Amino acid sequence: DSAKDVVASGWIVRVPPGEPVASGTSGAAHQLAEQGLWYDALAEVEGMMKKHPDDASLPEMRSALLRQVGLEAVAAAL
């Protein structure tokens, strides 16, 4: 019964390279977000959270990114 199949779809958009980003900094996450590279910005913040678990500003940065794309419930749950 294919009615119960889980289906997902999406698309990939190639973005021309922007300015080089210095990975591992909050500025890198901001720069990636400004370029519209939301998944990369979120990955950058997650990586910084692993390296600096005591930095209280990083979870708020992650929540701000989630709220920017309408994921308020997810941001509140974290």
PDB file of C-alpha atoms in Angstrom:
ATOM      1  CA  ASP A   1       0.000   0.000   0.000  1.00  0.00           C
ATOM      2  CA  SER A   2       1.911   3.040  -1.247  1.00  0.00           C
ATOM      3  CA  ALA A   3      -0.421   5.440   0.597  1.00  0.00           C
ATOM      4  CA  LYS A   4       1.666   4.841   3.731  1.00  0.00           C
ATOM      5  CA  ASP A   5       5.013   5.567   2.040  1.00  0.00           C
ATOM      6  CA  VAL A   6       7.001   8.431   3.487  1.00  0.00           C
ATOM      7  CA  VAL A   7       7.929  10.857   0.734  1.00  0.00           C
ATOM      8  CA  ALA A   8      10.166  13.903   0.891  1.00  0.00           C
ATOM      9  CA  SER A   9      11.183  16.347  -1.772  1.00  0.00           C
ATOM     10  CA  GLY A  10      13.498  19.278  -2.052  1.00  0.00           C
ATOM     11  CA  TRP A  11      15.792  21.143  -4.359  1.00  0.00           C
ATOM     12  CA  ILE A  12      19.366  22.243  -4.515  1.00  0.00           C
ATOM     13  CA  VAL A  13      20.333  25.715  -5.578  1.00  0.00           C
ATOM     14  CA  ARG A  14      23.924  26.386  -6.526  1.00  0.00           C
ATOM     15  CA  VAL A  15      25.139  29.608  -4.968  1.00  0.00           C
ATOM     16  CA  PRO A  16      28.181  31.338  -6.420  1.00  0.00           C
ATOM     17  CA  PRO A  17      31.024  31.467  -3.920  1.00  0.00           C
ATOM     18  CA  GLY A  18      30.980  34.532  -1.719  1.00  0.00           C
ATOM     19  CA  GLU A  19      33.723  35.915   0.422  1.00  0.00           C
ATOM     20  CA  PRO A  20      35.787  33.253   2.202  1.00  0.00           C
ATOM     21  CA  VAL A  21      34.406  32.414   5.627  1.00  0.00           C
ATOM     22  CA  ALA A  22      36.671  31.846   8.632  1.00  0.00           C
ATOM     23  CA  SER A  23      35.155  28.695  10.087  1.00  0.00           C
ATOM     24  CA  GLY A  24      34.729  28.332  13.833  1.00  0.00           C
ATOM     25  CA  THR A  25      33.659  31.876  14.622  1.00  0.00           C
ATOM     26  CA  SER A  26      30.308  33.496  15.303  1.00  0.00           C
ATOM     27  CA  GLY A  27      31.117  35.897  12.477  1.00  0.00           C
ATOM     28  CA  ALA A  28      31.255  32.934  10.114  1.00  0.00           C
ATOM     29  CA  ALA A  29      27.740  31.874  11.101  1.00  0.00           C
ATOM     30  CA  HIS A  30      26.445  35.413  10.603  1.00  0.00           C
ATOM     31  CA  GLN A  31      28.164  35.724   7.233  1.00  0.00           C
ATOM     32  CA  LEU A  32      26.762  32.402   6.033  1.00  0.00           C
ATOM     33  CA  ALA A  33      23.263  33.386   7.160  1.00  0.00           C
ATOM     34  CA  GLU A  34      23.544  36.732   5.354  1.00  0.00           C
ATOM     35  CA  GLN A  35      24.501  34.861   2.177  1.00  0.00           C
ATOM     36  CA  GLY A  36      21.340  32.760   2.532  1.00  0.00           C
ATOM     37  CA  LEU A  37      23.283  29.625   3.421  1.00  0.00           C
ATOM     38  CA  TRP A  38      21.071  28.793   6.388  1.00  0.00           C
ATOM     39  CA  TYR A  39      21.994  25.119   6.725  1.00  0.00           C
ATOM     40  CA  ASP A  40      25.683  25.990   6.651  1.00  0.00           C
ATOM     41  CA  ALA A  41      25.160  28.709   9.262  1.00  0.00           C
ATOM     42  CA  LEU A  42      23.325  26.284  11.527  1.00  0.00           C
ATOM     43  CA  ALA A  43      26.052  23.661  11.059  1.00  0.00           C
ATOM     44  CA  GLU A  44      28.663  26.288  11.945  1.00  0.00           C
ATOM     45  CA  VAL A  45      26.849  27.130  15.193  1.00  0.00           C
ATOM     46  CA  GLU A  46      26.438  23.442  16.061  1.00  0.00           C
ATOM     47  CA  GLY A  47      30.168  22.891  15.497  1.00  0.00           C
ATOM     48  CA  MET A  48      31.029  25.823  17.745  1.00  0.00           C
ATOM     49  CA  MET A  49      28.688  24.461  20.419  1.00  0.00           C
ATOM     50  CA  LYS A  50      30.611  21.169  20.416  1.00  0.00           C
ATOM     51  CA  LYS A  51      33.958  22.969  20.711  1.00  0.00           C
ATOM     52  CA  HIS A  52      32.762  25.487  23.312  1.00  0.00           C
ATOM     53  CA  PRO A  53      29.992  23.819  25.355  1.00  0.00           C
ATOM     54  CA  ASP A  54      30.216  26.466  28.102  1.00  0.00           C
ATOM     55  CA  ASP A  55      29.548  29.418  25.765  1.00  0.00           C
ATOM     56  CA  ALA A  56      25.998  30.461  26.683  1.00  0.00           C
ATOM     57  CA  SER A  57      25.668  32.722  23.623  1.00  0.00           C
ATOM     58  CA  LEU A  58      25.789  29.837  21.149  1.00  0.00           C
ATOM     59  CA  PRO A  59      22.455  28.175  22.032  1.00  0.00           C
ATOM     60  CA  GLU A  60      20.797  31.590  21.696  1.00  0.00           C
ATOM     61  CA  MET A  61      22.460  32.061  18.310  1.00  0.00           C
ATOM     62  CA  ARG A  62      21.105  28.669  17.223  1.00  0.00           C
ATOM     63  CA  SER A  63      17.622  29.617  18.457  1.00  0.00           C
ATOM     64  CA  ALA A  64      17.803  32.917  16.563  1.00  0.00           C
ATOM     65  CA  LEU A  65      18.642  31.077  13.334  1.00  0.00           C
ATOM     66  CA  LEU A  66      15.736  28.691  13.857  1.00  0.00           C
ATOM     67  CA  ARG A  67      13.334  31.560  14.534  1.00  0.00           C
ATOM     68  CA  GLN A  68      14.476  33.356  11.359  1.00  0.00           C
ATOM     69  CA  VAL A  69      13.077  30.539   9.244  1.00  0.00           C
ATOM     70  CA  GLY A  70       9.842  30.141  11.176  1.00  0.00           C
ATOM     71  CA  LEU A  71      10.860  27.282  13.446  1.00  0.00           C
ATOM     72  CA  GLU A  72       9.805  28.997  16.669  1.00  0.00           C
ATOM     73  CA  ALA A  73       8.544  25.762  18.248  1.00  0.00           C
ATOM     74  CA  VAL A  74      11.873  24.030  17.616  1.00  0.00           C
ATOM     75  CA  ALA A  75      13.817  27.005  18.988  1.00  0.00           C
ATOM     76  CA  ALA A  76      11.650  27.018  22.126  1.00  0.00           C
ATOM     77  CA  ALA A  77      12.109  23.268  22.617  1.00  0.00           C
ATOM     78  CA  LEU A  78      15.890  23.542  22.630  1.00  0.00           C
TER      79      LEU A  78
END
